[in-house]
Short mmCIF file of C-alpha atoms in Angstrom, two decimals:
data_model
loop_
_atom_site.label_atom_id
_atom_site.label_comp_id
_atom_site.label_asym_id
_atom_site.label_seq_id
_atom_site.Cartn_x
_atom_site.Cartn_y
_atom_site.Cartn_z
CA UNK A 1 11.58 -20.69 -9.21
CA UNK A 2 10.23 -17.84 -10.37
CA UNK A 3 12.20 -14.46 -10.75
CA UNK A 4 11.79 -11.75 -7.59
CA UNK A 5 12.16 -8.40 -7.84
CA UNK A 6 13.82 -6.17 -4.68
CA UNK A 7 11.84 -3.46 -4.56
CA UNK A 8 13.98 -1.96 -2.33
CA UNK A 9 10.93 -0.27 -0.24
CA UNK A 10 9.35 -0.74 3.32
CA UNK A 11 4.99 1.60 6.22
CA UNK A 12 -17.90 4.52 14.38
CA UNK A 13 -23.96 5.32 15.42
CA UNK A 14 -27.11 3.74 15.80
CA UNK A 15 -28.04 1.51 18.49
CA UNK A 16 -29.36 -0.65 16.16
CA UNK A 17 -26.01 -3.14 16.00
CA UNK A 18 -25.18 -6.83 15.17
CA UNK A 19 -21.92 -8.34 16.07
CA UNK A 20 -21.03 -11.45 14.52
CA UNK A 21 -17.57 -13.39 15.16
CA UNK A 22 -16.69 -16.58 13.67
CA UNK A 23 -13.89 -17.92 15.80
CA UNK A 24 -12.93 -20.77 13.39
CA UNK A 25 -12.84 -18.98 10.48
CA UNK A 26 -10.54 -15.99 11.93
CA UNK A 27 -13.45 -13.42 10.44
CA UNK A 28 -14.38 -11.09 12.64
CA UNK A 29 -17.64 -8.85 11.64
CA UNK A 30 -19.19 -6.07 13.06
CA UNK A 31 -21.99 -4.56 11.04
CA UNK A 32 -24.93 -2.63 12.26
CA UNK A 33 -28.16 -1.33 10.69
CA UNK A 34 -28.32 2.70 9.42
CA UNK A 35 -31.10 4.62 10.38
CA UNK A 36 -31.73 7.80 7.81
CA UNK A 37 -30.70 10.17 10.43
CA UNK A 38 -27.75 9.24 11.82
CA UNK A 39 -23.33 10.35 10.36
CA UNK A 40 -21.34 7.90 8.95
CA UNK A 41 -18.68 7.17 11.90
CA UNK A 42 -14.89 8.44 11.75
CA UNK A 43 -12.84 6.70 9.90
CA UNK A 44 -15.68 4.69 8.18
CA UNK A 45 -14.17 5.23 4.69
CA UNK A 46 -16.15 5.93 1.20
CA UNK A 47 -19.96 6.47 1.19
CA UNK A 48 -21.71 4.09 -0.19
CA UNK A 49 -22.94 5.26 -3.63
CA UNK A 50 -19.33 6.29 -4.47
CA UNK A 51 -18.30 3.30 -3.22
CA UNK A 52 -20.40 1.86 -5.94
CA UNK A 53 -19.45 3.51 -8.94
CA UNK A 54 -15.40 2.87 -7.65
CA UNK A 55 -16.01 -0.52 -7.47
CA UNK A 56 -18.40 -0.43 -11.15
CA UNK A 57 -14.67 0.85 -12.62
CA UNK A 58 -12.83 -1.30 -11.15
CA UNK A 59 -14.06 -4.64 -11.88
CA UNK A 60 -14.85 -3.12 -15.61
CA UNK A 61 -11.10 -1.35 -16.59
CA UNK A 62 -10.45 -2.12 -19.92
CA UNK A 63 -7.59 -1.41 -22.35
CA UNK A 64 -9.24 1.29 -23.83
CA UNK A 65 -10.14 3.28 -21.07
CA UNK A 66 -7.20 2.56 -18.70
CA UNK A 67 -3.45 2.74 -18.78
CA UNK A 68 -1.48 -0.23 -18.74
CA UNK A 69 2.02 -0.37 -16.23
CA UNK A 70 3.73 -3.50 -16.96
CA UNK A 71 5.68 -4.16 -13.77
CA UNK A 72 8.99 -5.26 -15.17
CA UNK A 73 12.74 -4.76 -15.76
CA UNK A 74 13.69 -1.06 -13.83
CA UNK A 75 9.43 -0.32 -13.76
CA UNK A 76 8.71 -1.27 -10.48
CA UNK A 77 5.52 -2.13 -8.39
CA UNK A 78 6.23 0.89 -5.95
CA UNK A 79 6.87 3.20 -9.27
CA UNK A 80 3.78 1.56 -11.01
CA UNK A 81 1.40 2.73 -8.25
CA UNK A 82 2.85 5.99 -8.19
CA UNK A 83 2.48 7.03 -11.29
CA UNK A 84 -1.06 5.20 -11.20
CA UNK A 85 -1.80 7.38 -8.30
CA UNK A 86 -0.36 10.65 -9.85
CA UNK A 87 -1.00 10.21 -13.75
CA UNK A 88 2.48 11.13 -13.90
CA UNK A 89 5.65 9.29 -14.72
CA UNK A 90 7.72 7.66 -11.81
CA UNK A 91 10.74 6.41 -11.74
CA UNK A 92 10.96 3.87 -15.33
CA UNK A 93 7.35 3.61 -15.81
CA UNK A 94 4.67 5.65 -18.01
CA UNK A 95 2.14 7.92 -16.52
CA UNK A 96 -1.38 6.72 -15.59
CA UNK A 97 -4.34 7.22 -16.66
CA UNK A 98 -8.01 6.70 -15.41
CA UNK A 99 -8.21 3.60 -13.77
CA UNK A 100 -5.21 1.92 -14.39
CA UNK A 101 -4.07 -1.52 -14.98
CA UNK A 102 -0.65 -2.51 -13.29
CA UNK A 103 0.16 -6.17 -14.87
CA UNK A 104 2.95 -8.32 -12.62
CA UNK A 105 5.40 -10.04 -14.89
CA UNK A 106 7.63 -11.26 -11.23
CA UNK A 107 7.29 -11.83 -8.05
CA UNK A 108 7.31 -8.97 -6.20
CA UNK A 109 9.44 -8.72 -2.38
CA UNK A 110 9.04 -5.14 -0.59
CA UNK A 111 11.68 -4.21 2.15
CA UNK A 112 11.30 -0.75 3.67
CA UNK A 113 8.17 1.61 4.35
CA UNK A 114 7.18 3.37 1.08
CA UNK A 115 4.46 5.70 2.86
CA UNK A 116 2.40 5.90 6.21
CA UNK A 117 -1.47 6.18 6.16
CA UNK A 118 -3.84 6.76 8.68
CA UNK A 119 -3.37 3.94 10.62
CA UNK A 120 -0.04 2.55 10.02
CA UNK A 121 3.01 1.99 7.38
CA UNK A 122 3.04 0.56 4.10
CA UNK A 123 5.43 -1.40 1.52
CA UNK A 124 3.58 0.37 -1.18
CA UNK A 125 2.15 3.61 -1.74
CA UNK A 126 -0.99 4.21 -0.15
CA UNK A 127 -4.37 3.71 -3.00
CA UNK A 128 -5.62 7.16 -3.68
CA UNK A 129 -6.75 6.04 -7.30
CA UNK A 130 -8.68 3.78 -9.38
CA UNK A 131 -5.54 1.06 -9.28
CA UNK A 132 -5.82 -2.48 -10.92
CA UNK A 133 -3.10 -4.83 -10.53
CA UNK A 134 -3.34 -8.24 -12.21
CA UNK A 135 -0.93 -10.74 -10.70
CA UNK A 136 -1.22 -13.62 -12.91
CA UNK A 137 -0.48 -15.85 -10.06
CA UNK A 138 2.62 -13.83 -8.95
CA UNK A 139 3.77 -13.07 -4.83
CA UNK A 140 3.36 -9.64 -3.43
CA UNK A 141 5.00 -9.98 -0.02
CA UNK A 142 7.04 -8.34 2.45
CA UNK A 143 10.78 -9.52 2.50
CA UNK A 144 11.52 -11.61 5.88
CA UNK A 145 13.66 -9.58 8.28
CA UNK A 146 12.44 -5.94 6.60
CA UNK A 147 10.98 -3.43 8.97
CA UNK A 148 7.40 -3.95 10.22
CA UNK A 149 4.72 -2.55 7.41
CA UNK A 150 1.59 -3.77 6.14
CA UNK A 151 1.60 -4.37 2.05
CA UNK A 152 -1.53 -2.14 0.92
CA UNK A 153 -3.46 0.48 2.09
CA UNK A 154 -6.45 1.90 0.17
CA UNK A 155 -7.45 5.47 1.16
CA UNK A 156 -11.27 6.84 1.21
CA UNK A 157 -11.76 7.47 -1.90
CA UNK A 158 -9.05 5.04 -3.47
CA UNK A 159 -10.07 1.99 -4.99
CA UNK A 160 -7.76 -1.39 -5.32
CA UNK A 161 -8.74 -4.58 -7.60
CA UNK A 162 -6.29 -7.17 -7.19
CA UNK A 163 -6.85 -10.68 -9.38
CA UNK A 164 -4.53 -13.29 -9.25
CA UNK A 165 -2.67 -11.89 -6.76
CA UNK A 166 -0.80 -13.55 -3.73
CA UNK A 167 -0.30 -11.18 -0.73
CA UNK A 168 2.00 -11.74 1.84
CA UNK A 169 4.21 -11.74 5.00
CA UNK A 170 2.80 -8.36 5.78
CA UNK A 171 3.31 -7.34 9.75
CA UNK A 172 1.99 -4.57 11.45
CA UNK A 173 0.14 -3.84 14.85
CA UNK A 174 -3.06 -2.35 12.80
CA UNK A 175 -2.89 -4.97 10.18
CA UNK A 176 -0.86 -6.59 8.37
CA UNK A 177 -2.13 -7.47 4.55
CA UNK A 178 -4.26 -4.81 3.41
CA UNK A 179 -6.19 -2.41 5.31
CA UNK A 180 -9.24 -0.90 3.36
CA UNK A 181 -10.54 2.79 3.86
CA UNK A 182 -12.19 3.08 0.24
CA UNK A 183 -13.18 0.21 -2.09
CA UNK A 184 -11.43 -3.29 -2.28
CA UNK A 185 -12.04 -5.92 -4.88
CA UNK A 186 -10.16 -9.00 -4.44
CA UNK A 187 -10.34 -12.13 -7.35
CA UNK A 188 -8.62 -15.21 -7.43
CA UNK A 189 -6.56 -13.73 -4.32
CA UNK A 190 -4.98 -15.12 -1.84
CA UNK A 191 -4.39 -13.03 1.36
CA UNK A 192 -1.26 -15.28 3.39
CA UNK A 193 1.02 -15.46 6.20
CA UNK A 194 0.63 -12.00 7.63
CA UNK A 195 0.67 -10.57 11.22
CA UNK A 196 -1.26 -7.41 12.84
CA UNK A 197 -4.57 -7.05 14.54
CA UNK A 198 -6.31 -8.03 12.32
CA UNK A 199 -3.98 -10.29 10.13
CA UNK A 200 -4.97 -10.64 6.78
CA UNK A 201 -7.60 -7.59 5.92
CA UNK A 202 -8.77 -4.79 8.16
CA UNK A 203 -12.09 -3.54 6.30
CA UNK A 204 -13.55 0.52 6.84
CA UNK A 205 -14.93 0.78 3.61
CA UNK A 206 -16.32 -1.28 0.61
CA UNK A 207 -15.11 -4.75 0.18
CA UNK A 208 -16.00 -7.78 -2.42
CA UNK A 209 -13.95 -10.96 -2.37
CA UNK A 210 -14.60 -13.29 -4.88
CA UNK A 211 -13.11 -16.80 -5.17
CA UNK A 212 -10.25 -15.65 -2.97
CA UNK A 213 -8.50 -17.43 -0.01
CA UNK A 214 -7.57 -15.45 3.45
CA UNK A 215 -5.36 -17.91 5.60
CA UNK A 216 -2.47 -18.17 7.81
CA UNK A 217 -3.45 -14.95 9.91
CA UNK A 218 -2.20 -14.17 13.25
CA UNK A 219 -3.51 -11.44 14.66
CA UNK A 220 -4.71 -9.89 17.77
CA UNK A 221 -8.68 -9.53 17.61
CA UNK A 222 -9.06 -10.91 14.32
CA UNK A 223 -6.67 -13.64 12.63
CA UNK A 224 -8.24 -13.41 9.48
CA UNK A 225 -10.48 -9.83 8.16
CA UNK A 226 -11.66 -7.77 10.40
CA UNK A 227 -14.74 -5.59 9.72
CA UNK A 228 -16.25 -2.59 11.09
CA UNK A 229 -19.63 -1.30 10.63
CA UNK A 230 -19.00 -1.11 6.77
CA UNK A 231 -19.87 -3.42 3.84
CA UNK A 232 -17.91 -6.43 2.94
CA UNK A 233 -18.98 -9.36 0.48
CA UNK A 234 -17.90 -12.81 0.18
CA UNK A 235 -18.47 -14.78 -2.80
CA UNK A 236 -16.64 -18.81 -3.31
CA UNK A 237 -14.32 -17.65 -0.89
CA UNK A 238 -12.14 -19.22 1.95
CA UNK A 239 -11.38 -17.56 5.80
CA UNK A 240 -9.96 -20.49 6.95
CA UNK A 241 -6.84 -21.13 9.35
CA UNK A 242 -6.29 -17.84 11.24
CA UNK A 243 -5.60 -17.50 14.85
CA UNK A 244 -6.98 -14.45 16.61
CA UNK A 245 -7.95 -13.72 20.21
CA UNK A 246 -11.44 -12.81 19.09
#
């Protein structure tokens, strides 16, 4: 068994529409078609273009252009993504800088609300950088009896690449793995086991999942990702085995 850390932490317009829902698969889309003239709805997260270039440095961080947080020893996942967010020092780990790598060494359990975001609480502070955290096949999840929180939260004009990554037990009533306001990149993810409406990923922003896995979802309209009149990508990847009413 592999080690776990205790984190010791807890939490729309044209008229021109197309609603899709794929019962079986737990995905529930809703997408429509922009005209020139009309406003982005509330709440709809990162325009597009900046959406692009977020997503451009994210899936292209390298050593020499990012900082690297090795979660590990009194360095913390909580403490990581602080000081990625800040570019300052938190707690036992170095400052960030740009868009920053966070590498998991453990397996990672969260058990109180670290921060509350637009639509809900957290177990980890809520994405208001260029954050990359590469699991190397390591748990992110909620500790079983903690209070109710989802585990990530990406803010409009955050950006969050997770690879190799497995999130879950997340519960909240907006959603309980990771809800998405700004740009989401998911690779070799899998998105388990969590509880909210919708389960596994509530997307208002930019989203590309690549050879990734959401499953286990219970949820109230949508087991498995739910998203709204934004842009969300799936590539080799798996919505499979959610329950939702929708």
């Amino acid at each position: 068994m592999r080690p776990m850390t205790r984190d010791g932490t807890r939490r729309t317009g044209s008229s021109r529409r197309i609603f899709f829902v794929l019962l079986t698969s737990g995905l529930l889309m809703r997408a429509h078609t922009p005209v020139p003239s009309e406003k982005r709805p509330p709440g709809a997260g990162t325009p597009p273009v900046v959406a692009m270039a977020l997503l451009a440095a994210l899936l292209s961080a390298s050593v020499a252009s990012s900082a690297v947080i090795i979660v590990a020893g009194d360095c913390t996942l909580v403490d990581a993504m602080t000081a990625a967010n800040t570019d300052a020092p938190a707690g036992s780990c170095p400052a960030g800088s740009g868009t920053d790598r966070i590498v998991l060494t453990e397996d990672v359990a969260l058990s109180r609300v670290v921060s509350t975001g637009e639509d809900g609480d957290s177990g980890t502070p809520v994405v208001t950088s260029e954050i990359r955290i590469e699991g190397n096949g390591h748990v992110v999840e909620r500790l079983p009896g903690s209070p109710a929180f989802m585990i990530f939260q990406v803010a409009a004009g955050g950006g969050l690449s997770l690879d190799s990554v497995e999130v879950r037990g997340g519960l909240e009533s907006d959603v309980g793995g990771i809800l998405n306001i700004g740009v989401l990149a998911l690779s070799n993810t899998t998105v388990a086991d969590n509880k909210g409406g919708p389960a596994g990923i509530e997307n208002r922003g930019t989203a590309t999942i690549r050879d990734s896995t959401v499953t286990g979802g219970d949820g109230g309209n949508s087991g498995g990702i739910g998203n709204y009149f934004v842009h969300l990508t799936l590539v080799n990847s798996s919505v499979s085995g959610n329950e939702g009413s929708n």
